[in-house]
PDB file of C-alpha atoms in Angstrom:
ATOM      1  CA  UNK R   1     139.637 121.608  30.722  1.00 82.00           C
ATOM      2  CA  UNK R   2     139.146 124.548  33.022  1.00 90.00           C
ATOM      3  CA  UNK R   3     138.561 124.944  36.661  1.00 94.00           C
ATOM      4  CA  UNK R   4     137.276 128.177  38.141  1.00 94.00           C
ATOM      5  CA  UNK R   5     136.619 128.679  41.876  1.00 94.00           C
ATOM      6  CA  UNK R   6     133.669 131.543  42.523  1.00 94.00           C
ATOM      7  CA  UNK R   7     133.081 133.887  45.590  1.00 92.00           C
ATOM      8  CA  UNK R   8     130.022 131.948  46.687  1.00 93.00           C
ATOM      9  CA  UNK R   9     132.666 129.168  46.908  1.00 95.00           C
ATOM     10  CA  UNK R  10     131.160 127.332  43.738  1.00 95.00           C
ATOM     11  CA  UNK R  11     133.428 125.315  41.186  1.00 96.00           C
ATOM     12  CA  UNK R  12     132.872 124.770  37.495  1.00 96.00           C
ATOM     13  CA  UNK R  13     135.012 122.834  35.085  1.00 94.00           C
ATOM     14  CA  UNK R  14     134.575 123.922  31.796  1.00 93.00           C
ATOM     15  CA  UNK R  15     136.098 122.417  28.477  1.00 90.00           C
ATOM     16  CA  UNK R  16     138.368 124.845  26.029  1.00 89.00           C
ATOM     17  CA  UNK R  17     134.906 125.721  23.716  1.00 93.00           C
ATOM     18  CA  UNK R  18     133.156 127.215  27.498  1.00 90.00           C
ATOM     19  CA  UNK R  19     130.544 124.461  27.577  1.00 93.00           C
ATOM     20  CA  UNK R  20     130.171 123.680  31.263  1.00 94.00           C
ATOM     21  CA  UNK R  21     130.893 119.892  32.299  1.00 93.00           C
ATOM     22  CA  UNK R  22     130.189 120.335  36.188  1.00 96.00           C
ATOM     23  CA  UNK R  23     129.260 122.116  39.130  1.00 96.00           C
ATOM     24  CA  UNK R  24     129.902 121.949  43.097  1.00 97.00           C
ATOM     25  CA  UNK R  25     130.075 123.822  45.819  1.00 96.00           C
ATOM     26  CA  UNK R  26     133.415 124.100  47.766  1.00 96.00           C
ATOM     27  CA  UNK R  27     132.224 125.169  51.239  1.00 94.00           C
ATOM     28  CA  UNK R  28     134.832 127.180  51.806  1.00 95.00           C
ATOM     29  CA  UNK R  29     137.158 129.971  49.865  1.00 96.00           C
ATOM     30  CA  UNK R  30     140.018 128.431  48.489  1.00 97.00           C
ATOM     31  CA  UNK R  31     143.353 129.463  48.996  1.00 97.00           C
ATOM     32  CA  UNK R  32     145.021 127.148  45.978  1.00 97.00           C
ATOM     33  CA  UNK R  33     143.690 124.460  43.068  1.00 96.00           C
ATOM     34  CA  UNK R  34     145.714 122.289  41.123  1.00 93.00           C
ATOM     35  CA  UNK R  35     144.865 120.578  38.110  1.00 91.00           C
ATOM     36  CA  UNK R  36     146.790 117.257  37.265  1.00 85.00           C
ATOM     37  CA  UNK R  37     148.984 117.663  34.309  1.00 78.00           C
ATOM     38  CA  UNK R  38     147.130 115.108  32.617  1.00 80.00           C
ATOM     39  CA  UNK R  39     143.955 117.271  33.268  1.00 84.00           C
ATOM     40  CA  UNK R  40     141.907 114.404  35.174  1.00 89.00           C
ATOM     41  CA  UNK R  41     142.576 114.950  38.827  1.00 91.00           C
ATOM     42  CA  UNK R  42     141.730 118.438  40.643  1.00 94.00           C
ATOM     43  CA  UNK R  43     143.718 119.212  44.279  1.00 95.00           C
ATOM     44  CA  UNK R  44     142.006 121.866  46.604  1.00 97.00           C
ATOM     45  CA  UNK R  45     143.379 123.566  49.922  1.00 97.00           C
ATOM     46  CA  UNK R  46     141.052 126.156  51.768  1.00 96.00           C
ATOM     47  CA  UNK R  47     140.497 128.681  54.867  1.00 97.00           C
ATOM     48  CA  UNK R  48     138.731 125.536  56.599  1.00 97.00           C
ATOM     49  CA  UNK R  49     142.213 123.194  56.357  1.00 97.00           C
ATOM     50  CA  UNK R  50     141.146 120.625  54.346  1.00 96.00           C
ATOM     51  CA  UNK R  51     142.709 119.176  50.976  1.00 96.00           C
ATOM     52  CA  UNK R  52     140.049 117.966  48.533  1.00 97.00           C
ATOM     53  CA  UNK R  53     140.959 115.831  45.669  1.00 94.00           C
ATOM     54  CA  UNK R  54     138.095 115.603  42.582  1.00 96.00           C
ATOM     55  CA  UNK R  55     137.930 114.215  39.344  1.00 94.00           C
ATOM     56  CA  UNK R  56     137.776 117.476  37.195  1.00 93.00           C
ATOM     57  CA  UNK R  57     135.314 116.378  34.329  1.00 91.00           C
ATOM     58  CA  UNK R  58     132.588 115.902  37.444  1.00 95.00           C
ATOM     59  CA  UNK R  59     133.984 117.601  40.032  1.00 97.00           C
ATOM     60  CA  UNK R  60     133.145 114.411  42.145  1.00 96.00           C
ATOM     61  CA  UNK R  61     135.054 114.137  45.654  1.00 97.00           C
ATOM     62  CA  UNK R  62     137.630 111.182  45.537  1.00 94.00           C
ATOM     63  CA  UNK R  63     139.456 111.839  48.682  1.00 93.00           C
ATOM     64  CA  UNK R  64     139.458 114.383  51.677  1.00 95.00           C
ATOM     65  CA  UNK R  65     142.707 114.707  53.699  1.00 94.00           C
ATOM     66  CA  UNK R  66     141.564 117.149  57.390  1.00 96.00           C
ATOM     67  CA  UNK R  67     144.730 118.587  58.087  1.00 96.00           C
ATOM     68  CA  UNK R  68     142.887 121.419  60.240  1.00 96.00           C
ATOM     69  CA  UNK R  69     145.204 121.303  63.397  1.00 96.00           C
ATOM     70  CA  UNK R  70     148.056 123.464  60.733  1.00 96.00           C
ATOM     71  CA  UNK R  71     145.040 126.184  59.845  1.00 97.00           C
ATOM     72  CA  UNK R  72     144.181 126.793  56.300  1.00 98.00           C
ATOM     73  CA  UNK R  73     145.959 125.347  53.457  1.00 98.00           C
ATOM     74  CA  UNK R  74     148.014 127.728  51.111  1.00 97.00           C
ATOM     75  CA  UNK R  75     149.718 125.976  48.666  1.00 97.00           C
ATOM     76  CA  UNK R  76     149.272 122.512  47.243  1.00 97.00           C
ATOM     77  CA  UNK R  77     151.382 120.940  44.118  1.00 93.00           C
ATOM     78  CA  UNK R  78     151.699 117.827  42.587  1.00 90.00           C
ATOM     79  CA  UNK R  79     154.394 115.700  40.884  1.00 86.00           C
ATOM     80  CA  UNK R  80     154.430 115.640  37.061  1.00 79.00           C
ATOM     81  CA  UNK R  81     152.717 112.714  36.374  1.00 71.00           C
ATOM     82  CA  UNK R  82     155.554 112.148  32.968  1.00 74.00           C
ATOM     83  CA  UNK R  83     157.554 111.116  36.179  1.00 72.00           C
ATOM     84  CA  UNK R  84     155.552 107.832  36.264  1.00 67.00           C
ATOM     85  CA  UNK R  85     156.699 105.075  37.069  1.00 64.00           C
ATOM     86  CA  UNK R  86     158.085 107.303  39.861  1.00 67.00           C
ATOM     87  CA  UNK R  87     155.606 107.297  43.019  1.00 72.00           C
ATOM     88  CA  UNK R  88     153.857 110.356  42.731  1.00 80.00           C
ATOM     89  CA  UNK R  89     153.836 112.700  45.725  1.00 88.00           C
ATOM     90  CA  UNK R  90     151.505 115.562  46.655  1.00 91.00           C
ATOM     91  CA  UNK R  91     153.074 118.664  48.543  1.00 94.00           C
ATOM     92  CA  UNK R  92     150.817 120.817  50.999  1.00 96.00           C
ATOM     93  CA  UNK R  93     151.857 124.091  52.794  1.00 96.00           C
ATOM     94  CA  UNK R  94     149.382 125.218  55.768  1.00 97.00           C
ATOM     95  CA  UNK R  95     149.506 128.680  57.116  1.00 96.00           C
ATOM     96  CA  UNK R  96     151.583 127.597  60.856  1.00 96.00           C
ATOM     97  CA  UNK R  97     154.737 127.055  57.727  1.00 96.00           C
ATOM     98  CA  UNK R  98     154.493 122.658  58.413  1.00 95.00           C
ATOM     99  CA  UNK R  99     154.424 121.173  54.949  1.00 94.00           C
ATOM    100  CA  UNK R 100     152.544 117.721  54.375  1.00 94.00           C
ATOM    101  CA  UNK R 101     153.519 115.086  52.083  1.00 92.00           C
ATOM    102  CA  UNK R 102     151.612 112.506  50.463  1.00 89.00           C
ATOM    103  CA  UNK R 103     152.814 109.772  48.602  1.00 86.00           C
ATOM    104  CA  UNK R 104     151.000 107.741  45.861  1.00 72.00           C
ATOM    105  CA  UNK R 105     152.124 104.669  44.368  1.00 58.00           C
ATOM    106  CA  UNK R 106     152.073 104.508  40.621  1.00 54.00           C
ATOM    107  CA  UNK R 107     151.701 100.495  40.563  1.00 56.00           C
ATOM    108  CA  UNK R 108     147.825 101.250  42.640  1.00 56.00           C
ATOM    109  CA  UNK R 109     145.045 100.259  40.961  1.00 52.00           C
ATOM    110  CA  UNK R 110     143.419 103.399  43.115  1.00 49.00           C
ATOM    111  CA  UNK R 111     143.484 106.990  42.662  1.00 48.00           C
TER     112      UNK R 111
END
């Protein structure tokens, strides 16, 4: 699966063959996207400070983390997920240099 981000902020997942699963619109450009290595989970960071986490095959919001008091995000990353049972841990760099951590456990039932 493929993720693209657009200049009118829209996102569309698309599989290998270019047959369009989803659509959604960002609201905001997007400084970084990561895509799970198990292809199921998509991680956003834009100009408006906010990390969005989606499910890629929808593009359905999961979570929203507002870390807007650091200014836009510009870089996320993720753990490998082969690192299970490992907690997994999200990395987030915001433009005034403070990096955020976020830890998941791999024994939740939740994303």
């Amino acid at each position: 699966t493929m993720v693209v981000h657009m200049a009118d902020f829209g996102l569309y997942s698309f599989t290998v063959n270019a047959v369009k699963l989803a659509s959604a619109d960002a609201g905001e450009k997007l400084n970084d996207m990561q895509v799970s290595s198990l292809g199921q989970i998509l991680v956003t960071g834009g100009e408006k400070g906010r990390v969005v986490i989606r499910q890629v095959s929808n593009l359905v919001v999961c979570h929203e983390l507002d870390l807007s008091k650091h200014g836009p995000i510009r870089s996320v990353t993720m753990t490998p997920d082969e690192l299970n049972p490992v907690n997994q841990f999200l990395f987030i760099g915001s433009d005034d240099g403070s990096i955020s951590f976020i830890e998941k456990d791999p024994k939740s039932e939740t994303d």
